[in-house]
Coordinates of C-alpha atoms in Angstrom, one line a residue:
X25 CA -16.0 -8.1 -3.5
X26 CA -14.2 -11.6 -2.8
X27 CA -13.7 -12.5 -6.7
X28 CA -15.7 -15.8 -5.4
X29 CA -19.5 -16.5 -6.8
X30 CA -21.8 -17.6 -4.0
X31 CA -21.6 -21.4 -4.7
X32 CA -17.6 -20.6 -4.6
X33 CA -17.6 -18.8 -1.4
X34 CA -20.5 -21.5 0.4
X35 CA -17.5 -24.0 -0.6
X36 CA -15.1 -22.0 1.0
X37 CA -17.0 -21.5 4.1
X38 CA -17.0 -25.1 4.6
X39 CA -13.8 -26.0 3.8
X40 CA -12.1 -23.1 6.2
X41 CA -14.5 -23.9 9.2
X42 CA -13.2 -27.3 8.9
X43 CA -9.8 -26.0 10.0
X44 CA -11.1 -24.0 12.5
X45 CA -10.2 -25.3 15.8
X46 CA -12.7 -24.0 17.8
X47 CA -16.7 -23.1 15.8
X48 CA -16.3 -19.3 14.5
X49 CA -19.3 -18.7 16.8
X50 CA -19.1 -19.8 20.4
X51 CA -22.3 -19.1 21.2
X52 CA -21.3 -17.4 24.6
X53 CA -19.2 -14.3 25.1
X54 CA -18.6 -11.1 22.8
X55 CA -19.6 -12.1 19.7
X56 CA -17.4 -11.7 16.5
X57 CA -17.7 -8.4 14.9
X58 CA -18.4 -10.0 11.2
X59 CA -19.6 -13.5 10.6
X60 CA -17.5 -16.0 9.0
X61 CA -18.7 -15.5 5.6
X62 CA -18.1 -11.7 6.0
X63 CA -14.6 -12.2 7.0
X64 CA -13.7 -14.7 4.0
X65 CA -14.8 -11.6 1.8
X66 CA -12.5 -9.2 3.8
X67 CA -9.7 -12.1 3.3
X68 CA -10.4 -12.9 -0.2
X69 CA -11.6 -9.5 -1.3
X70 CA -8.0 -8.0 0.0
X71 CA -6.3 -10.5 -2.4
X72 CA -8.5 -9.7 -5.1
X73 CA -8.7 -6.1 -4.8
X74 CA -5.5 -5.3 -2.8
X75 CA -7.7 -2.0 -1.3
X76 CA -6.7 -0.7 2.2
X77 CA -7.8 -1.6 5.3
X78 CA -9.6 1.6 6.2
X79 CA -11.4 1.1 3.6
X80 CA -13.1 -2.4 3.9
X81 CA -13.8 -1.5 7.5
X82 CA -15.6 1.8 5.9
X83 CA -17.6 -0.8 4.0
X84 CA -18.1 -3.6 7.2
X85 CA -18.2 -0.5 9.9
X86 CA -15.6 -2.4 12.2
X87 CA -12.4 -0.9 13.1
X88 CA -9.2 -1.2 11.1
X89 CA -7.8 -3.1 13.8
X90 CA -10.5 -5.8 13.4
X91 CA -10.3 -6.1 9.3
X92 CA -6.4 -6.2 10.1
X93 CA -6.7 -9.0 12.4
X94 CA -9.0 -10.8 10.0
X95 CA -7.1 -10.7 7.0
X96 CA -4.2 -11.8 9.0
X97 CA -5.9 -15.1 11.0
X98 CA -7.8 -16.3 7.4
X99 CA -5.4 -15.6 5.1
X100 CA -2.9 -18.5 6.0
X101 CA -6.3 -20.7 6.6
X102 CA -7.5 -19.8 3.0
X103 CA -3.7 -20.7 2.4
X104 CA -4.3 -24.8 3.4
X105 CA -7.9 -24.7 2.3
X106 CA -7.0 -24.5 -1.3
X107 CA -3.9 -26.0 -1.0
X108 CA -5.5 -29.1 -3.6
X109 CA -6.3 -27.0 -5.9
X110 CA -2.9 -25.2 -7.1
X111 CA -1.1 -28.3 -9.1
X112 CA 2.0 -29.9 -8.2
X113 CA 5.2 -29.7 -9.9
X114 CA 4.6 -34.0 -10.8
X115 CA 0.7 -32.8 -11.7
X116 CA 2.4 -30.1 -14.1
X117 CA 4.8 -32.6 -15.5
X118 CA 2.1 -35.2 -16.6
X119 CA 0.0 -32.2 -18.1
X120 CA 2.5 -31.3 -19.7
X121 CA 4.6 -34.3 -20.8
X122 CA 4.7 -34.3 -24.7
X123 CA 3.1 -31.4 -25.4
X124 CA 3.9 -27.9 -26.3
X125 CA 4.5 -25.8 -23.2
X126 CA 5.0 -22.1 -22.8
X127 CA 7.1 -20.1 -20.6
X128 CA 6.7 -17.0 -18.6
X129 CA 8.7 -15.3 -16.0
X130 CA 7.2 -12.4 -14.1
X131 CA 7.1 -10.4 -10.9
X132 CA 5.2 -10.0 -8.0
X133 CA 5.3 -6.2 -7.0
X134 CA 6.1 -5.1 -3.1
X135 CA 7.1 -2.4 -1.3
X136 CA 10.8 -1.6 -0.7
X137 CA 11.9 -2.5 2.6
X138 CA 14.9 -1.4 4.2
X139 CA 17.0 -4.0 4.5
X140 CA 16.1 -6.1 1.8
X141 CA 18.0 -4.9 -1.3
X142 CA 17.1 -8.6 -3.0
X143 CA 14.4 -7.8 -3.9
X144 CA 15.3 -5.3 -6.8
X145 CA 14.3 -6.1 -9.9
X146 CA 16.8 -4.6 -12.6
X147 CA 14.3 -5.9 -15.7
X148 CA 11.2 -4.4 -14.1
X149 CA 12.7 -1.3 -12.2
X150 CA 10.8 -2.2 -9.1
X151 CA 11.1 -4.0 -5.8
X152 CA 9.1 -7.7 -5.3
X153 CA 9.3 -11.5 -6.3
X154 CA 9.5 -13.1 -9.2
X155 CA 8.3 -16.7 -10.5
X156 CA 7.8 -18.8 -13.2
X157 CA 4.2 -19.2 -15.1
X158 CA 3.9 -22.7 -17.5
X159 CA 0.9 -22.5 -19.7
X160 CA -0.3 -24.8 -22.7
X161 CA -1.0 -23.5 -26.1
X162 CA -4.1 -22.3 -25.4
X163 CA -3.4 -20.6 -22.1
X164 CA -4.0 -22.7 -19.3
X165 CA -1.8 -22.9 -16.6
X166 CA -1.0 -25.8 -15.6
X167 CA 2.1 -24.6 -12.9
X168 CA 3.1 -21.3 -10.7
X169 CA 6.5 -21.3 -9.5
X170 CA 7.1 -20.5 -5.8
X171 CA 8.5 -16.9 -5.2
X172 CA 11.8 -15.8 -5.4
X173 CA 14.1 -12.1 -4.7
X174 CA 13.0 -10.3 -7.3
X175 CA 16.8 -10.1 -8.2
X176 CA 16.8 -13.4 -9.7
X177 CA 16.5 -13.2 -13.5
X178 CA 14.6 -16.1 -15.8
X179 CA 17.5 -18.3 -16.1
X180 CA 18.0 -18.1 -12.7
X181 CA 14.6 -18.8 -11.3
X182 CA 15.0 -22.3 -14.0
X183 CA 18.2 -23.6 -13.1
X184 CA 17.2 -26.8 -11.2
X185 CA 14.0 -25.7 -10.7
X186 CA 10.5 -27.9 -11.2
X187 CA 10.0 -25.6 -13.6
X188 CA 13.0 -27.1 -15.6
X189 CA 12.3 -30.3 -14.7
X190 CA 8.3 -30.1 -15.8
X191 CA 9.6 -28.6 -20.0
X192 CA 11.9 -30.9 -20.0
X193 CA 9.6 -33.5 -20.1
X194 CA 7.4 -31.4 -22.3
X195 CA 7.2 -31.9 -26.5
X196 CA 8.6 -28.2 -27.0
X197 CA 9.0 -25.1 -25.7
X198 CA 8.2 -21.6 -26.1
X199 CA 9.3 -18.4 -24.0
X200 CA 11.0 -15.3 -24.4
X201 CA 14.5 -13.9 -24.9
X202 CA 15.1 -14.4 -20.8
X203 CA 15.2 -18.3 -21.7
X204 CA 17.9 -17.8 -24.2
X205 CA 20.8 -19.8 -23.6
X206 CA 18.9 -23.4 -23.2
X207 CA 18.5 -26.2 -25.7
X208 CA 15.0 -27.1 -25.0
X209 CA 13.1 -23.9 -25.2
X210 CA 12.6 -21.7 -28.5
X211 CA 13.0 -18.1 -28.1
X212 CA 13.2 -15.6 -30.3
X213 CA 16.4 -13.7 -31.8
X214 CA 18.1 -11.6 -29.9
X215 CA 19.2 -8.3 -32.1
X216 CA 23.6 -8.7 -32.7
X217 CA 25.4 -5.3 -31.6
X218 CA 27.1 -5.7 -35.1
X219 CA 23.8 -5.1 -37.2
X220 CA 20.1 -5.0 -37.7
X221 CA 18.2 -7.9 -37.4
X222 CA 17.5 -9.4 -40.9
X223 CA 13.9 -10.1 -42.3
X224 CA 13.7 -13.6 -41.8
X225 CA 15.0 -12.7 -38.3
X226 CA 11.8 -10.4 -37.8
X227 CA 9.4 -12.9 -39.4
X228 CA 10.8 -15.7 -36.8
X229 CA 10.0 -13.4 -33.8
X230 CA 6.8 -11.9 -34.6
X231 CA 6.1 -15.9 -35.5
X232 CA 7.4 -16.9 -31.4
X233 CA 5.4 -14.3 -30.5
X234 CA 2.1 -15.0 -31.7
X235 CA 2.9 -18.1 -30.3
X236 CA 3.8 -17.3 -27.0
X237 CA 0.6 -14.4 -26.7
X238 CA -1.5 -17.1 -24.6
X239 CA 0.8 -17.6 -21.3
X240 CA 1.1 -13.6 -21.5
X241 CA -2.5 -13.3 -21.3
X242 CA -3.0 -16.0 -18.7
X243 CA -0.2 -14.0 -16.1
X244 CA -2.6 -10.9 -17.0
X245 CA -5.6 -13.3 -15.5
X246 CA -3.4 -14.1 -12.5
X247 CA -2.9 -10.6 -11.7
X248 CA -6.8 -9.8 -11.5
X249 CA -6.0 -11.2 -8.0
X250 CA -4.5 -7.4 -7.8
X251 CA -2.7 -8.1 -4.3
X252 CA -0.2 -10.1 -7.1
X253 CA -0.4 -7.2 -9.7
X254 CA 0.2 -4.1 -7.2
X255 CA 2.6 -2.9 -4.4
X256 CA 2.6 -6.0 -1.5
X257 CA 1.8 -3.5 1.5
X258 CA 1.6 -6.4 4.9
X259 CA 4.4 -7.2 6.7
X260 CA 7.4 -9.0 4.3
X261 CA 7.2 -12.5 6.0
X262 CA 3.4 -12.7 5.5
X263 CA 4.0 -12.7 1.8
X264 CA 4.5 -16.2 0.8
X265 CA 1.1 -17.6 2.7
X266 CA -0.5 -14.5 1.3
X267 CA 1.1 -15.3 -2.3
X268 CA -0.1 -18.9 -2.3
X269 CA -3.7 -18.0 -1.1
X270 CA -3.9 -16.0 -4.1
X271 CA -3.2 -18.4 -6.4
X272 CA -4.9 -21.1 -4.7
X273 CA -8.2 -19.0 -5.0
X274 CA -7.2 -18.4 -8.4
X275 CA -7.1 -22.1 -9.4
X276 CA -10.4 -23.1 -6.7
X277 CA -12.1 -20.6 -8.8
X278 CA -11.1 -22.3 -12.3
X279 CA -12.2 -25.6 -10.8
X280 CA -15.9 -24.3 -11.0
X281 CA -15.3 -23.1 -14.5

């Protein structure tokens, strides 16, 4: 239910009662309604599942309240704890210096808050954040972008980013037609209002394409963590520690592969 294997979640455990600052058990008082371990899954399961409340206290037979208060005390610990694990922009850079680097932009789907009209997303038709995924050739990332409105396109999110400054430093780049419009990333043709596109034009595309198929698939493996891939349902200012959890777990879990 966490996404986490048992050596995975024992590693967890240790690393999040380390920045505890009292011991999850007292010893003395009311004790906790779910152990430790049982409350990582809530945590980590809500990430990687995204189900309701009601239903994981269904599954624990707590109250809502309790998996509520759970989710939000662990989730900005899980947050820190695999803080190590998601690389830095100057990590990224080196990874990627020389090499052929591809580009992704995509969003983070929330619900629509009143209020907050920034986070409309005319490409995707939908309310949440966007960022930037960098991948290799063979599809693994090496750098998440942190969140933006989902009103900021591609472009946007790259200007002065360390997303620009990590492919600039890479050997080439691929992405899609959102990237049109720099000098250091191939895209592929955009169709002219004048005419069709030509043959050649179609072979070049379906060649970036093919190409560009790996970072594609490796945002579809970020968005197992579902809490990334559906509607964002906790209070709007609990997203970014919630956002960075997910990919930290995403990234502690590749570090076992």
């Amino acid at each position: 239910m966490s996404g986490l294997g048992d050596e995975q979640l024992d590693e967890l455990e240790l690393m999040v009662a380390e920045l505890l600052d009292k011991p999850w058990e007292k010893g003395t008082g009311r004790p906790r309604e779910l152990s430790l371990r049982e409350a990582l899954i809530v945590a980590c399961g809500y990430s990687r599942n995204n189900i309701t409340e009601e239903i994981w206290a269904e599954i624990f037979d707590v109250d809502q309240s309790t998996i509520s208060r759970y989710i939000t005390f662990l989730t900005p610990l899980v947050d820190v704890a695999t803080e190590e694990f998601r690389p830095s922009a100057e990590d990224s850079a080196e990874a990627t210096r020389s090499a052929i680097a591809l580009v992704d932009g995509t969003l983070w789907p929330c619900w629509s808050w009143d209020g907050e009209s920034k986070l409309w997303s005319g490409k995707y038709k939908t309310t949440g954040h966007g960022s930037l995924i960098v991948t290799n050739l063979q599809g693994r990332v090496t750098f998440v972008s942190d969140p933006v409105t989902g009103n900021q396109h591609d472009m946007a999110k790259l200007k002065g980013s360390d997303v620009e400054m990590i492919l600039k430093q890479a050997g080439g780049v691929l992405g899609d037609k959102g990237f049109i419009g720099t000098d250091y990333i191939t895209t592929p043709i955009r169709k002219p209002e004048c005419r069709k596109l030509l043959q050649w034009e179609h072979n070049w595309n379906n060649q970036v394409s093919s190409f560009r198929a790996p970072v594609e698939r490796a945002v579809a493996n970020l968005k197992t963590w579902r809490i990334l891939f559906t509607d964002y349902r906790r209070p709007l200012k609990t997203f970014r520690s919630s956002f960075r959890a997910a990919i930290g777990l995403y990234f502690f879990k590749e570090s076992f592969a």
